[in-house]
PDB file of N, CA and C in Angstrom:
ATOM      1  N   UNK A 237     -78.209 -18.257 212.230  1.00 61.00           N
ATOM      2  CA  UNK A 237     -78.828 -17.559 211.120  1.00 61.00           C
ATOM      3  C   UNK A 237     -80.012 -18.401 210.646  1.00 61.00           C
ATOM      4  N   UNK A 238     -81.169 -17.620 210.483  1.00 70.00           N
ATOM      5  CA  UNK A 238     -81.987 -18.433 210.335  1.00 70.00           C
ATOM      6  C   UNK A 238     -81.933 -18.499 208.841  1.00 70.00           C
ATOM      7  N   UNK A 239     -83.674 -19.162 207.843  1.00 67.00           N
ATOM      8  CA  UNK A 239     -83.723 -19.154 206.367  1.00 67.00           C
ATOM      9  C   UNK A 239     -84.307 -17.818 206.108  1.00 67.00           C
ATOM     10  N   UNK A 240     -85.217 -17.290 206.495  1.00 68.00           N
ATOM     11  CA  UNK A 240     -85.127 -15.637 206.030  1.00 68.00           C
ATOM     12  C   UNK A 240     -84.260 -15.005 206.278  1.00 68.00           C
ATOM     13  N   UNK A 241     -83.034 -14.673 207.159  1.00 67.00           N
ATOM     14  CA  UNK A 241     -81.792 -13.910 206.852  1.00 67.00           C
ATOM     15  C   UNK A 241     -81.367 -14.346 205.785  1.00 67.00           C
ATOM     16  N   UNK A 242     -81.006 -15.794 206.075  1.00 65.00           N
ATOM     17  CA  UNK A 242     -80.330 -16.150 204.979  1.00 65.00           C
ATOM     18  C   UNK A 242     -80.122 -15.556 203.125  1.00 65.00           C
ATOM     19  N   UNK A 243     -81.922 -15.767 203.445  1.00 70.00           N
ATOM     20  CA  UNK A 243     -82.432 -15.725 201.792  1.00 70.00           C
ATOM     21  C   UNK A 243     -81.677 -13.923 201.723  1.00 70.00           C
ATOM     22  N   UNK A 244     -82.432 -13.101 202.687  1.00 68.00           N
ATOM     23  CA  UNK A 244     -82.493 -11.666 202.645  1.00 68.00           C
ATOM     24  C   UNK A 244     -81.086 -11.172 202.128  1.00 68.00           C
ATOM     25  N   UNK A 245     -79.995 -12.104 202.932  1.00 68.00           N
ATOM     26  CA  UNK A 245     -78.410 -11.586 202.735  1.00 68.00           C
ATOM     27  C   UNK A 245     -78.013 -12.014 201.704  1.00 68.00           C
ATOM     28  N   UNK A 246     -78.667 -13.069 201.013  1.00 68.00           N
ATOM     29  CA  UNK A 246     -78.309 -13.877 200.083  1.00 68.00           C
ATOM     30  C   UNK A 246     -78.417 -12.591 198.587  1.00 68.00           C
ATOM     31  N   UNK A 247     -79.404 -12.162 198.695  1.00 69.00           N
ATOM     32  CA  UNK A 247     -80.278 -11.610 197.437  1.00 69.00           C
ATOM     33  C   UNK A 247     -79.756 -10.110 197.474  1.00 69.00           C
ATOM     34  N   UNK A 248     -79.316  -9.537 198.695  1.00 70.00           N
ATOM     35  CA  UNK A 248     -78.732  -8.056 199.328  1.00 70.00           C
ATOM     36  C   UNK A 248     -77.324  -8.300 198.169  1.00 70.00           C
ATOM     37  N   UNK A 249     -76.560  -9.039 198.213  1.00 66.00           N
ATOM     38  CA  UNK A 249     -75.023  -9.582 197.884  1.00 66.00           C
ATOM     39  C   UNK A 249     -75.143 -10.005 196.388  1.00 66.00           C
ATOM     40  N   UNK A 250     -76.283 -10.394 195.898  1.00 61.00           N
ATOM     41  CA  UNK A 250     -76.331 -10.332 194.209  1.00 61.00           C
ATOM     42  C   UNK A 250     -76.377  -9.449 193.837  1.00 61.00           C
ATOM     43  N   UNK A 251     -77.619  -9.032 194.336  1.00 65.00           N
ATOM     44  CA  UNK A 251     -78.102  -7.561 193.780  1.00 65.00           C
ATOM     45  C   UNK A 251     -77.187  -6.620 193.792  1.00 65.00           C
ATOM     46  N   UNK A 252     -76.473  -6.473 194.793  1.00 65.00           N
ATOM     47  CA  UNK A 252     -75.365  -5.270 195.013  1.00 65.00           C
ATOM     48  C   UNK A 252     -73.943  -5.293 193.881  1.00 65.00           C
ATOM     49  N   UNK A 253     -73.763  -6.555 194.080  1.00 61.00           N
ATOM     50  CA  UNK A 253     -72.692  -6.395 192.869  1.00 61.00           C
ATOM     51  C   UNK A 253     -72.734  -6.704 191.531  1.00 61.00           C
ATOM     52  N   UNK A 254     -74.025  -7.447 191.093  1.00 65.00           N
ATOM     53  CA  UNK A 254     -75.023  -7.148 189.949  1.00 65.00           C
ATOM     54  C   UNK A 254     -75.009  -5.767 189.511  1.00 65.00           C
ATOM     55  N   UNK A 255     -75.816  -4.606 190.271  1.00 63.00           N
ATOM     56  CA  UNK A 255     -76.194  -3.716 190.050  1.00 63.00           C
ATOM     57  C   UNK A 255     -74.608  -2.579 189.927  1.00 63.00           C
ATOM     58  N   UNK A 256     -74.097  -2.727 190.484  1.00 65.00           N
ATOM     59  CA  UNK A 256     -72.500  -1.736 190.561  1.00 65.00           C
ATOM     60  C   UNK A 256     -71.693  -2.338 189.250  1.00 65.00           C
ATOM     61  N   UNK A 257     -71.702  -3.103 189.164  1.00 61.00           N
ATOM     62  CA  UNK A 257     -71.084  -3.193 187.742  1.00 61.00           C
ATOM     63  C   UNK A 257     -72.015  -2.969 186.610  1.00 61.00           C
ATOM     64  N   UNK A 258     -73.498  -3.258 186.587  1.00 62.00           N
ATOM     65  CA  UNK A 258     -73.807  -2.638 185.810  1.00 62.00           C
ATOM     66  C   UNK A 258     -73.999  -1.382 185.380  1.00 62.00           C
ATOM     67  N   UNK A 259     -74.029  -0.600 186.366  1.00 59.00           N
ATOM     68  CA  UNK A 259     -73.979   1.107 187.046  1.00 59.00           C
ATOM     69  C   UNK A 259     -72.400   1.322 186.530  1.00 59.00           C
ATOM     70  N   UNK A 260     -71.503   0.739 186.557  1.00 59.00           N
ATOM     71  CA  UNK A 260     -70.480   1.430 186.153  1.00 59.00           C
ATOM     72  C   UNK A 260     -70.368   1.363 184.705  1.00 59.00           C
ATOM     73  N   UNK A 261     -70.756   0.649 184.142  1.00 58.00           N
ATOM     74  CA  UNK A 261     -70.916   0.205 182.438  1.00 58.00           C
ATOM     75  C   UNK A 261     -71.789   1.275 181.729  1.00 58.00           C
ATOM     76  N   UNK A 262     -73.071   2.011 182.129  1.00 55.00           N
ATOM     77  CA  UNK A 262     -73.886   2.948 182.013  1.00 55.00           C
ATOM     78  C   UNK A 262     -73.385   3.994 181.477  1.00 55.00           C
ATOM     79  N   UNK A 263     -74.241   4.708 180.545  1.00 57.00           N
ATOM     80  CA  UNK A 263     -74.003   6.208 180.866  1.00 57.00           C
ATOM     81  C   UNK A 263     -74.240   7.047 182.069  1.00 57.00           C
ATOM     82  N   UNK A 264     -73.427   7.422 182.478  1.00 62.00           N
ATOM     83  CA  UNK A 264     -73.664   8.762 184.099  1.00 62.00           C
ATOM     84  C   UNK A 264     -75.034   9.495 183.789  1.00 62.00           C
ATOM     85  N   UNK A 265     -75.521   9.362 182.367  1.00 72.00           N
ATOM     86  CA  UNK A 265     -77.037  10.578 182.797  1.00 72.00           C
ATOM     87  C   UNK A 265     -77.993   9.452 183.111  1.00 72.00           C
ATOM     88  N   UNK A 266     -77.559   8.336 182.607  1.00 86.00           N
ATOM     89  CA  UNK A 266     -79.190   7.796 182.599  1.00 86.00           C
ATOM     90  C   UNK A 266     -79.752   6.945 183.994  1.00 86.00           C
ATOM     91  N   UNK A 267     -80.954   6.721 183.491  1.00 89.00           N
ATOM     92  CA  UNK A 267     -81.571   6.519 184.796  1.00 89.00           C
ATOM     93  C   UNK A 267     -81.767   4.856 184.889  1.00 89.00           C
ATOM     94  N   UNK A 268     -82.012   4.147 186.086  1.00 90.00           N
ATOM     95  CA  UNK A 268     -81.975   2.772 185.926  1.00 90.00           C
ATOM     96  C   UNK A 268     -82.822   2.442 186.892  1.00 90.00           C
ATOM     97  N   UNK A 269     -83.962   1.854 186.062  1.00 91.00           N
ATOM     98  CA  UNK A 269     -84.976   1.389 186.938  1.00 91.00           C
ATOM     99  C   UNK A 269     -85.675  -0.306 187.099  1.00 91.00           C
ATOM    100  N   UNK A 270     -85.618  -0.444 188.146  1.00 91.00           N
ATOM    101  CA  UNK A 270     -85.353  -2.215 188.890  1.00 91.00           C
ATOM    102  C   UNK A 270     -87.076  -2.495 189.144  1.00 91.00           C
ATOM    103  N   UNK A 271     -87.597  -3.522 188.275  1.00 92.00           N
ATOM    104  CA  UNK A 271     -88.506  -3.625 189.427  1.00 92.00           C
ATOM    105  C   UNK A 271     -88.636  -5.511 189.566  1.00 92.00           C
ATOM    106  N   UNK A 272     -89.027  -5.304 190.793  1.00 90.00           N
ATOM    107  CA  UNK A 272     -89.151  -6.568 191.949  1.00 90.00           C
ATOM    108  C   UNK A 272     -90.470  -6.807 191.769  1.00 90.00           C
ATOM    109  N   UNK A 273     -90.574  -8.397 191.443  1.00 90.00           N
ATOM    110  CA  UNK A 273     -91.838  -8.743 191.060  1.00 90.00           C
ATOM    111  C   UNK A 273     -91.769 -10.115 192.201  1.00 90.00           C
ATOM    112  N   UNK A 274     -93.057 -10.123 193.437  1.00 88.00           N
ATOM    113  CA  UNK A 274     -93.204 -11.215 194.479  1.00 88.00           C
ATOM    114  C   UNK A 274     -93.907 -12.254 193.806  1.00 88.00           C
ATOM    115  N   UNK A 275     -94.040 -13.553 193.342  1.00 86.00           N
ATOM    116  CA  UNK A 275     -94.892 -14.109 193.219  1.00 86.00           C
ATOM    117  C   UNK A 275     -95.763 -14.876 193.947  1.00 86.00           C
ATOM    118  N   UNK A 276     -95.192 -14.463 195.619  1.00 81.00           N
ATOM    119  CA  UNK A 276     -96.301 -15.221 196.513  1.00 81.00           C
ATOM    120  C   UNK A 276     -97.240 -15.419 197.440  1.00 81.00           C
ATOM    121  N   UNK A 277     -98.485 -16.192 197.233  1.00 81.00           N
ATOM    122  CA  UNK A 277     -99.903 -15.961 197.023  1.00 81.00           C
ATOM    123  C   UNK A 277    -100.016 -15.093 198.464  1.00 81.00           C
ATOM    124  N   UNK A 278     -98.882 -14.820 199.069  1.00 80.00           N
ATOM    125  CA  UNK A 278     -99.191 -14.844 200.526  1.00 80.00           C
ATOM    126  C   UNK A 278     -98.392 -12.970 200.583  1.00 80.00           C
ATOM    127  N   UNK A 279     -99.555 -11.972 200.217  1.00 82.00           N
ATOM    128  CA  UNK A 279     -98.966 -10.549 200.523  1.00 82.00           C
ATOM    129  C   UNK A 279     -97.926 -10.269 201.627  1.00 82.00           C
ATOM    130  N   UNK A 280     -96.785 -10.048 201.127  1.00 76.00           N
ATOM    131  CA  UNK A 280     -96.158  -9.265 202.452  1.00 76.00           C
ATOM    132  C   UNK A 280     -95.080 -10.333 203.133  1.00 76.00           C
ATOM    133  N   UNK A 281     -95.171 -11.339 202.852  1.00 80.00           N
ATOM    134  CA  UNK A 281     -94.601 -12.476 203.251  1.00 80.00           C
ATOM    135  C   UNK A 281     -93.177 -12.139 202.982  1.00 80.00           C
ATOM    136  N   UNK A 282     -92.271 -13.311 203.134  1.00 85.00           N
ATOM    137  CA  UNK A 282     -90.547 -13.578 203.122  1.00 85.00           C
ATOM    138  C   UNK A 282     -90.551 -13.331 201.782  1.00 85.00           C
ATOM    139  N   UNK A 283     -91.214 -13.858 200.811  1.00 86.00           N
ATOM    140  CA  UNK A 283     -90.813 -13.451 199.350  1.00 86.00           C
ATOM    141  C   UNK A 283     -90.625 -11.998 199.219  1.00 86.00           C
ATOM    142  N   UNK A 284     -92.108 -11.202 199.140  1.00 89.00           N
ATOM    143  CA  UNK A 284     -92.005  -9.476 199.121  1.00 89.00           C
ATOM    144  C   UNK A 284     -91.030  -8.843 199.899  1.00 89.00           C
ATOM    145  N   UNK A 285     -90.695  -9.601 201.567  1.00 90.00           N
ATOM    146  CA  UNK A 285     -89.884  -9.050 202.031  1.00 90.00           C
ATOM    147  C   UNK A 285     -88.410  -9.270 201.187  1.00 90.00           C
ATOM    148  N   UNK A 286     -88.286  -9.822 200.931  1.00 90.00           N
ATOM    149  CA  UNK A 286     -86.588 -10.403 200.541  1.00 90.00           C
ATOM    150  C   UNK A 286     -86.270  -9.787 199.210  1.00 90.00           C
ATOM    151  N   UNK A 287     -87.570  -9.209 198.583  1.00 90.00           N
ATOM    152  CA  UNK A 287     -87.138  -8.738 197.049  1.00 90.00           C
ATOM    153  C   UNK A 287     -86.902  -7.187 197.591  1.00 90.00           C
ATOM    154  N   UNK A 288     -88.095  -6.905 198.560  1.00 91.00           N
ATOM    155  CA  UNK A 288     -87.885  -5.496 199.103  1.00 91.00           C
ATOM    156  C   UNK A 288     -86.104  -5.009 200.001  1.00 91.00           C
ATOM    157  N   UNK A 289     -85.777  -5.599 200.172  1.00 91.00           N
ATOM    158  CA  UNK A 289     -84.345  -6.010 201.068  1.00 91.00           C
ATOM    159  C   UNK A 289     -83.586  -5.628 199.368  1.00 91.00           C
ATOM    160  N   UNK A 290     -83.832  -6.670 198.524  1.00 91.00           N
ATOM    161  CA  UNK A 290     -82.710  -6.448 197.639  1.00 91.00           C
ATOM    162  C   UNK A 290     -82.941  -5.289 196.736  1.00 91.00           C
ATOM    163  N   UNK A 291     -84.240  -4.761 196.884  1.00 92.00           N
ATOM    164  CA  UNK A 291     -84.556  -3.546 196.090  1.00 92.00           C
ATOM    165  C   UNK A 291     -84.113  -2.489 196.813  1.00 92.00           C
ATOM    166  N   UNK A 292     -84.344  -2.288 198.387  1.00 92.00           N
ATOM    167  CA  UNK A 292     -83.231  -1.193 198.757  1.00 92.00           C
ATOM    168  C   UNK A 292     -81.806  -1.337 198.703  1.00 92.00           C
ATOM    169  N   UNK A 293     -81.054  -2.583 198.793  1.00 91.00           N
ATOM    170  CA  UNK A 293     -79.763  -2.856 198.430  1.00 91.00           C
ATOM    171  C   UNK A 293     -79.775  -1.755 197.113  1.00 91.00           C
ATOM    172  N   UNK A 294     -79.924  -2.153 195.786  1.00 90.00           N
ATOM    173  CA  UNK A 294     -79.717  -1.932 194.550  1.00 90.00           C
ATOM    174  C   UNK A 294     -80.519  -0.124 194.903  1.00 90.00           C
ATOM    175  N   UNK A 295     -81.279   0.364 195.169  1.00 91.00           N
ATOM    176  CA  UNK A 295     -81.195   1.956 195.454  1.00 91.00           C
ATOM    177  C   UNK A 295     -79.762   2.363 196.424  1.00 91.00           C
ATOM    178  N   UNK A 296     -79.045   1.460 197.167  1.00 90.00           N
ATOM    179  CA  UNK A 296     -77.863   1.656 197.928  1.00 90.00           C
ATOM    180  C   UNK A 296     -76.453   2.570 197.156  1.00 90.00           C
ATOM    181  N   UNK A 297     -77.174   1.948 195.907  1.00 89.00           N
ATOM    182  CA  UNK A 297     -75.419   1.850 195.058  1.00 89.00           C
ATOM    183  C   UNK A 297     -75.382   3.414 193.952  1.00 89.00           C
ATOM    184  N   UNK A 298     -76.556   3.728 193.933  1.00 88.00           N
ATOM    185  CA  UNK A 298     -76.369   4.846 193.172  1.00 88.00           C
ATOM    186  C   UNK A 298     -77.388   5.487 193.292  1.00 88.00           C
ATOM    187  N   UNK A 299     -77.554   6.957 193.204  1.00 89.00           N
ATOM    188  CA  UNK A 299     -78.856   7.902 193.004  1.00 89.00           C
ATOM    189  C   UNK A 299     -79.843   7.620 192.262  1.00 89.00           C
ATOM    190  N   UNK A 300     -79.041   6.935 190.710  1.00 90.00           N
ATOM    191  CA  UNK A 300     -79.933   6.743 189.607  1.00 90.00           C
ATOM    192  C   UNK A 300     -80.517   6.328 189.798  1.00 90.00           C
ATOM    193  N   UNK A 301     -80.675   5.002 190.628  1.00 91.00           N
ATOM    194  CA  UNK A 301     -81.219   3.550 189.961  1.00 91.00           C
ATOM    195  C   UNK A 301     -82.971   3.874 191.356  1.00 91.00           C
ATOM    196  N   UNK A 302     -83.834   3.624 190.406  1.00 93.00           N
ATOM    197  CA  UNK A 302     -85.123   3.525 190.925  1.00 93.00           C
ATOM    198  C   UNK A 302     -85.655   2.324 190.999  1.00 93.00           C
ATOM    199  N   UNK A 303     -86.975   2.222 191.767  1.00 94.00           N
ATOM    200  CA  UNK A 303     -87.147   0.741 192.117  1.00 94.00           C
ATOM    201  C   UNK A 303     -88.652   0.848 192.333  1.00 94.00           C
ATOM    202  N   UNK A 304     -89.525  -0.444 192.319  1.00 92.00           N
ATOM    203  CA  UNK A 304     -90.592  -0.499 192.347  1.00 92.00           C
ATOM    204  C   UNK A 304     -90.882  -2.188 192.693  1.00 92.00           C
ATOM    205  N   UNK A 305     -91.660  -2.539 193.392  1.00 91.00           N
ATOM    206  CA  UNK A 305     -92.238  -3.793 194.137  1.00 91.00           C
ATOM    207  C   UNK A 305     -93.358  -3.525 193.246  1.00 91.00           C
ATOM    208  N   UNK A 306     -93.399  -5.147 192.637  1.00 88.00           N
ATOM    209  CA  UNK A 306     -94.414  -5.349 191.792  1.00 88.00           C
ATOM    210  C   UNK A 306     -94.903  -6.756 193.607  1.00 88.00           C
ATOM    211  N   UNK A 307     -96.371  -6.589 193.792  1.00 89.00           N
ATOM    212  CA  UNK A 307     -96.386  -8.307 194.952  1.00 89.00           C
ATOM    213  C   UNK A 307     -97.707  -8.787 194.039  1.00 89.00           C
ATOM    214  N   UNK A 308     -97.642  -9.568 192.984  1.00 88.00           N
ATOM    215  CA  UNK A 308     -98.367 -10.289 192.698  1.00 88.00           C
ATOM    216  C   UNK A 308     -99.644 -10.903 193.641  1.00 88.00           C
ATOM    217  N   UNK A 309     -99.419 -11.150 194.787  1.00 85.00           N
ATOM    218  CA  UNK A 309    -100.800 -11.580 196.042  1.00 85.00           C
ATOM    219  C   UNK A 309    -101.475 -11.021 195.902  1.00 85.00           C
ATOM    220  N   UNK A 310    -101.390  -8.994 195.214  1.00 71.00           N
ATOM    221  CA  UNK A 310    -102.626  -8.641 195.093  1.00 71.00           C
ATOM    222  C   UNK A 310    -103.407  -8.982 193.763  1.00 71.00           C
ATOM    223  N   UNK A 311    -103.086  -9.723 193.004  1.00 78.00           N
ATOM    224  CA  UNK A 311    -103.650  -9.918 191.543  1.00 78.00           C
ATOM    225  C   UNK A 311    -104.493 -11.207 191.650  1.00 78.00           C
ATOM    226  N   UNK A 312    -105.423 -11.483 192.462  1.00 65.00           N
ATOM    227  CA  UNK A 312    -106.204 -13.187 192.599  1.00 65.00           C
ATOM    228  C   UNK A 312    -107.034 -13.162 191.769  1.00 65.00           C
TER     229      UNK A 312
END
């Protein structure tokens, strides 16, 4: 296993049971929206990838929950 799986599985396994218990605590109408912010200088890289990994994790767990990639690299 390399260090980007690593990180990727690492952040998949917070997020997921982070997000399901908070999803069960919720009201059933409302909506829950995540966003993933990259901070590094390097677009597209292991960071964006690994938040993007845990941002589809956390859309995994319920209909509600919406998501959005903030990648800072584009803000110089």
């Amino acid at each position: 296993m390399d260090r980007r799986h690593f990180v990727s599985q690492g952040i998949t396994a917070v997020a997921g049971l982070s997000l399901g218990a908070m999803a069960a605590e919720s009201e059933p109408e409302s909506k829950i929206i995540i966003l993933g912010v990259s901070c590094s200088p390097r677009k597209g890289k292991t960071t964006a990838t690994s938040v993007k990994i845990a941002l589809e994790a956390a859309q995994a767990v319920s209909p509600r929950i919406e998501t959005q990639l903030i990648d800072l690299a584009d803000m110089k």
